[in-house]
Coordinates of C-alpha atoms and ligand atoms in Angstrom, one line a residue:
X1069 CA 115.5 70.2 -55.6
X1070 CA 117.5 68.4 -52.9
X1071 CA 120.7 68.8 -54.5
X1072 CA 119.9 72.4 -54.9
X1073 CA 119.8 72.8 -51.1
X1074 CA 122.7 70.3 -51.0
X1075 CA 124.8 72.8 -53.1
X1076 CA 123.3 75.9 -51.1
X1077 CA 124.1 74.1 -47.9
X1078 CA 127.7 73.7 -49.1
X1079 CA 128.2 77.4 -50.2
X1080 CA 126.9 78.5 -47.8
X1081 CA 129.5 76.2 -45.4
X1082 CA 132.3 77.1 -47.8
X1083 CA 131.7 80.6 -47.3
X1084 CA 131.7 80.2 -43.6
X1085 CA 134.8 78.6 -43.2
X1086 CA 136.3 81.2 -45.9
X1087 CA 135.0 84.2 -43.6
X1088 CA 136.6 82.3 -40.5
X1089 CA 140.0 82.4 -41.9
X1090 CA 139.7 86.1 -43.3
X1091 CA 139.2 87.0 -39.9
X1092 CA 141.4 84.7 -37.8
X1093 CA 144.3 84.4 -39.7
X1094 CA 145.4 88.0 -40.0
X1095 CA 147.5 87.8 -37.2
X1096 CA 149.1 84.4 -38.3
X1097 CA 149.7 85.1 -41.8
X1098 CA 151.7 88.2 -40.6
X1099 CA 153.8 85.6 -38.2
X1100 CA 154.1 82.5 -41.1
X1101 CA 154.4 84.0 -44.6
X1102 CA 151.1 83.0 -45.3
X1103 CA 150.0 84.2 -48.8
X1104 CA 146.4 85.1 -49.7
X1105 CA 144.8 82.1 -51.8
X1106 CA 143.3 83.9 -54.4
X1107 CA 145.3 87.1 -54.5
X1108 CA 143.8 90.5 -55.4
X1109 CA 145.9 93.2 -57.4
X1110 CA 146.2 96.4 -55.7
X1111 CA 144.4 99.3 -57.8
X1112 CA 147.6 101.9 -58.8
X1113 CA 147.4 104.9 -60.6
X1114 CA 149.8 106.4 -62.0
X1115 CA 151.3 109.8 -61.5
X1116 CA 152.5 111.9 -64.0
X1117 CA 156.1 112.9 -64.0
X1118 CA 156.8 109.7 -61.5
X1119 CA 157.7 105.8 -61.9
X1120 CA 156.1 104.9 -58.8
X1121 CA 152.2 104.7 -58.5
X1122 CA 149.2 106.2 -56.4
X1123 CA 147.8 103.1 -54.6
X1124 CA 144.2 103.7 -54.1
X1125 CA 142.7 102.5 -51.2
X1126 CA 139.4 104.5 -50.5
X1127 CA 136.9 106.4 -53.1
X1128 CA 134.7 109.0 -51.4
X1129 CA 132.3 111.1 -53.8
X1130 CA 130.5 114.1 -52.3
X1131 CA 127.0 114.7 -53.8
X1132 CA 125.8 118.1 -54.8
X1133 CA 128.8 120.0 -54.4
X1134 CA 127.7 123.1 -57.1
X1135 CA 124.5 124.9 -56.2
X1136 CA 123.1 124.7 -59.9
X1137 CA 123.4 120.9 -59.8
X1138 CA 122.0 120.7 -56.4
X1139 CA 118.5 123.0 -57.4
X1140 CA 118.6 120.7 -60.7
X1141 CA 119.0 117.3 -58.3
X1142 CA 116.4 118.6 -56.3
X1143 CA 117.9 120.4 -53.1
X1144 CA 118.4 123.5 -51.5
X1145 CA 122.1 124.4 -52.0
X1146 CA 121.9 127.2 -48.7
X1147 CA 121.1 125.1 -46.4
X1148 CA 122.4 121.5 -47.2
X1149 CA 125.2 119.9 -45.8
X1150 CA 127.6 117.8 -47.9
X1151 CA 127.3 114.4 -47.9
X1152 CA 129.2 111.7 -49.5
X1153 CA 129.0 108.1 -50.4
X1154 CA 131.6 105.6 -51.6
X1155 CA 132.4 103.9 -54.8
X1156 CA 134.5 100.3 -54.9
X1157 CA 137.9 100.9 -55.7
X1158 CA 138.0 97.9 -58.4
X1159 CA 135.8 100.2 -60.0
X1160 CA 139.1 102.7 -60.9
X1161 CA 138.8 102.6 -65.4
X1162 CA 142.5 104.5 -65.6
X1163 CA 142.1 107.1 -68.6
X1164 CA 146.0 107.5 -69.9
X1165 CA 146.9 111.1 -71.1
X1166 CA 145.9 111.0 -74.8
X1167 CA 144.2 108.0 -75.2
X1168 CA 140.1 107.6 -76.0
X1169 CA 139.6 105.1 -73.8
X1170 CA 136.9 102.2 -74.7
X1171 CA 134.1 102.8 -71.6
X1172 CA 131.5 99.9 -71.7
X1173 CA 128.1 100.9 -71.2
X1174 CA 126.9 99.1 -67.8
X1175 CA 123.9 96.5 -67.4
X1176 CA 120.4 97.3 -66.1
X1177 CA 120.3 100.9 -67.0
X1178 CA 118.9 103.4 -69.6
X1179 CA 120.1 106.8 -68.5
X1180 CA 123.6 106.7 -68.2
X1181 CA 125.0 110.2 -66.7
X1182 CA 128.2 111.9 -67.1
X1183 CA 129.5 114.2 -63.8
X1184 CA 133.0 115.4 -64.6
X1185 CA 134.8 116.2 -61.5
X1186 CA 137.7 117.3 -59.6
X1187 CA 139.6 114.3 -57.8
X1188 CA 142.0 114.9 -54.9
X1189 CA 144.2 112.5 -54.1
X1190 CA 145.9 111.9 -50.0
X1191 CA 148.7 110.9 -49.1
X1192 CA 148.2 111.2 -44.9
X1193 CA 145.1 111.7 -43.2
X1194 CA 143.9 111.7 -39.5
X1195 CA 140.2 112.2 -38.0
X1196 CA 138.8 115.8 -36.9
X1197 CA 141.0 117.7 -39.4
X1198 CA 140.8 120.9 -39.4
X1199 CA 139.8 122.9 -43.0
X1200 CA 143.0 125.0 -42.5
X1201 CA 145.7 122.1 -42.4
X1202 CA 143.4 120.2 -44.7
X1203 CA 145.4 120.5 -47.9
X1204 CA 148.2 119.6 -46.6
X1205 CA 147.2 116.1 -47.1
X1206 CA 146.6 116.2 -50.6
X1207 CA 149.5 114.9 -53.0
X1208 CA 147.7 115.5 -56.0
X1209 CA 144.7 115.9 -58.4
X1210 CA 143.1 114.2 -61.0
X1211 CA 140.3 114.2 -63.8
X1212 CA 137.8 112.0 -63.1
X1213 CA 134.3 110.7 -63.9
X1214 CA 131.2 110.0 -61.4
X1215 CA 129.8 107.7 -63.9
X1216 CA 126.0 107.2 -62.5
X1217 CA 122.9 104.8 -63.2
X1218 CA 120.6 107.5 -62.8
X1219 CA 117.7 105.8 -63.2
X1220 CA 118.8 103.3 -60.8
X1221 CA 120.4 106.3 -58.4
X1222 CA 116.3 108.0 -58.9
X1223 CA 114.3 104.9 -57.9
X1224 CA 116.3 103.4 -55.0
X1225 CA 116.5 107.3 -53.7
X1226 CA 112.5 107.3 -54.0
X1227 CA 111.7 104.1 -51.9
X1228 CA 113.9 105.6 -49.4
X1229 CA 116.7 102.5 -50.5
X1230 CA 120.7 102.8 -50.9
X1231 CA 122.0 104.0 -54.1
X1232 CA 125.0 101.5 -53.8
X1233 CA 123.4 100.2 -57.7
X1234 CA 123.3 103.5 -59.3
X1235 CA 127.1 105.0 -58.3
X1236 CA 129.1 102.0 -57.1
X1237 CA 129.4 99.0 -60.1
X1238 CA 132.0 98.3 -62.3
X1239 CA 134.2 101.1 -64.3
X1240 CA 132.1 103.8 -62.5
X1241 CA 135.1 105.9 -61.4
X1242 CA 136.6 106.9 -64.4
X1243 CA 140.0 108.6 -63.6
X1244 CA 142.8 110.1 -65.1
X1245 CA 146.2 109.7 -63.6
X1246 CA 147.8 112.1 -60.7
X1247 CA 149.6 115.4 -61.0
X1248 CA 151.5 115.9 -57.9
X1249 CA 149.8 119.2 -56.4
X1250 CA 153.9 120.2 -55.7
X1251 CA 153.4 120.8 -59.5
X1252 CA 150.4 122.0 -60.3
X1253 CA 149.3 123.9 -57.1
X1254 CA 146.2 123.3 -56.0
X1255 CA 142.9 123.8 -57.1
X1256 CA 140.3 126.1 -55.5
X1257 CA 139.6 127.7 -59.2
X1258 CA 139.7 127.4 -62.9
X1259 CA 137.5 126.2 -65.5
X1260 CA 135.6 122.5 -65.4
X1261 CA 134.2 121.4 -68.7
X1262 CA 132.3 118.2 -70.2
X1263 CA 131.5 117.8 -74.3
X1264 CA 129.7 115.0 -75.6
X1265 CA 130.7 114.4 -78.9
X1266 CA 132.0 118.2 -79.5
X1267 CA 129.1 119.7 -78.4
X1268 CA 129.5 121.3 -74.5
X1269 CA 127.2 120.0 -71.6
X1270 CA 128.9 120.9 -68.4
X1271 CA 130.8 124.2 -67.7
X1272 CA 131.5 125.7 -64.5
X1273 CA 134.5 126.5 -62.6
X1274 CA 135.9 125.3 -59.8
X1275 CA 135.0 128.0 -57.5
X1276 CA 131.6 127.0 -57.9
X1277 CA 132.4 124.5 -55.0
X1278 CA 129.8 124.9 -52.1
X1279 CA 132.1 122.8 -50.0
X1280 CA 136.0 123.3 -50.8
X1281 CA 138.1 120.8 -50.8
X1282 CA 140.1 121.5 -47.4
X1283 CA 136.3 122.1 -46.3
X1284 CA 135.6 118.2 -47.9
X1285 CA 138.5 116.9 -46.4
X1286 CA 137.4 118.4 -43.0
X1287 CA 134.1 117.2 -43.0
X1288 CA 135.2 113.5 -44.3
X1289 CA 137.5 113.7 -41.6
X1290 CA 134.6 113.8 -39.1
X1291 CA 133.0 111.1 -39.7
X1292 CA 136.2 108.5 -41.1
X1293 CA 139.6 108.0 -39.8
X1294 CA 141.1 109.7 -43.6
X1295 CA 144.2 108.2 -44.7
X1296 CA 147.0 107.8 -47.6
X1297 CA 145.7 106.1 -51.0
X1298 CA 142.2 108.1 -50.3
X1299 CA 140.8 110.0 -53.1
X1300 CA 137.9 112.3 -53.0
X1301 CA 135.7 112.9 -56.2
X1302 CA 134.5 117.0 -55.2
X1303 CA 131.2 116.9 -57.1
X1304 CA 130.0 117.9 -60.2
X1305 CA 128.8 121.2 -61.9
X1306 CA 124.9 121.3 -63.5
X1307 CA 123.5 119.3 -66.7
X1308 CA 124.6 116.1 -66.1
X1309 CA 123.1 114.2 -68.8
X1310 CA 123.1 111.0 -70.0
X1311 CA 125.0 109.1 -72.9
X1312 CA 124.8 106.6 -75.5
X1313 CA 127.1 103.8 -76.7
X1314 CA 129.1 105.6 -79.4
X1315 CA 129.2 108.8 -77.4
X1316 CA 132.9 110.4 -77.1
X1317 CA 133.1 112.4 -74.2
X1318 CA 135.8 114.8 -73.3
X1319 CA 136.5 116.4 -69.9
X1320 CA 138.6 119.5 -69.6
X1321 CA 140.0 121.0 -66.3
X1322 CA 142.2 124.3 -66.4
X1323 CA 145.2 123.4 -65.8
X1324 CA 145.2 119.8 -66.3
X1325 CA 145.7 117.8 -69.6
X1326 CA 142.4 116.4 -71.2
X1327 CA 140.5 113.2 -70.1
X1328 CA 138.6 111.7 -72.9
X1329 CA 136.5 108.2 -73.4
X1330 CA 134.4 106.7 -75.5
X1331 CA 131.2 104.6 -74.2
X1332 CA 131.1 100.9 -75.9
Ligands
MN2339 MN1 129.2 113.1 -58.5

């Protein structure tokens, strides 16, 4: 027992002293060169048609973004206003173009869901944008996956508790890489699809969207300073539902090649 709090009493100092530098040696390290201990990669993505990446440095997710998902989650869709959350951006799982990419089945849950979304990708931002300059800070769009603990997301949400363990753990921002919106235009419309195993369980289109995503971009602007490397998952359509390991899902998007993976 004593060397437990021994141990716990040196962690505990450790991680002091580690916090101390974090903070006070940002200037130095600037001045001398410094290099981070124990380095961590920057999360790329790539972008189609490019050899240089999308560095990703902020994941925002807007809830209930189509009015069928938000009667089926529970809400009013007239007279909600959006709301977001975050995910980690280690949690990026990069889908290539083509591939069926291995997606492990997380820990602690039994009702995985599937939201296929829309994911708009900045490269400048600002505060207090306003919904009519607000696409000109998107470079581009992407496929992606709100991969959710639902039953985790449901029983934190009923005791009133953060959802942080039903949205935000590992590989639970599936994404496809970025097609420059120079290309592709951008999306207000088109068709938004999710099969499981062949078999349809999402379909909408895009102009389902309560909130747009100039209108997204507007509103996240409000409340964060918005900046390059952001992306924004737009929400998902109705019948999310959940998967099993084996499951091969396949996300479509007008305009946009496929997204597939398979849940291990
Ligand atoms: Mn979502």
């Amino acid at each position: 027992m004593e060397k437990n709090i021994d141990r716990r009493t040196l962690l505990a100092t450790g991680a002091l002293a580690l916090a101390g530098a974090a903070t006070q040696s940002q200037p130095a390290a600037a001045q001398t060169g410094a290099k981070a201990m124990f380095p961590v990669p920057a999360v790329t993505i790539p972008i189609v048609g490019e050899t240089d990446v999308f560095q990703v440095r902020r994941i925002y997710c807007i809830g209930r973004n189509y009015a069928a998902h938000a009667i089926e989650r529970g809400s009013d869709p007239d007279r909600e206003p959006p709301f977001f959350f975050q995910k980690p951006t280690d949690a990026i799982q990069n889908v290539r173009i083509g591939e069926v990419a291995d997606h492990p089945y997380p820990s602690l849950t039994k009702n995985y869901h599937h939201e296929v979304e829309l994911v708009a990708a900045l490269k400048s931002g600002g505060t207090n944008i306003p919904a009519e300059q607000a696409l000109d800070h998107v470079y581009g769009y992407a496929l992606g996956l709100d991969m959710t603990r639902r039953d985790l997301q449901n029983g934190m949400a009923a005791e009133k508790k953060p959802w942080e363990i039903g949205k935000s753990f590992d590989h639970a921002a599936v994404l496809g890489p970025i097609h420059p919106a120079a290309k592709t235009g951008h999306f207000t419309k088109g068709a938004i699809s999710l099969s499981v195993n062949g078999a349809i369980r999402q379909n909408s289109d895009l102009d389902k969207m309560i909130w747009s995503v100039a209108e997204q971009i507007a509103k996240l602007s409000e409340a964060f300073e918005l900046k390059a490397g952001d992306i924004i998952y737009s929400g998902t359509p109705e019948n999310v539902g959940p998967v099993v390991k084996g499951d091969v899902l396949l996300c479509k998007l007008q305009g946009l090649p496929d997204m597939s993976i398979r849940i291990v």
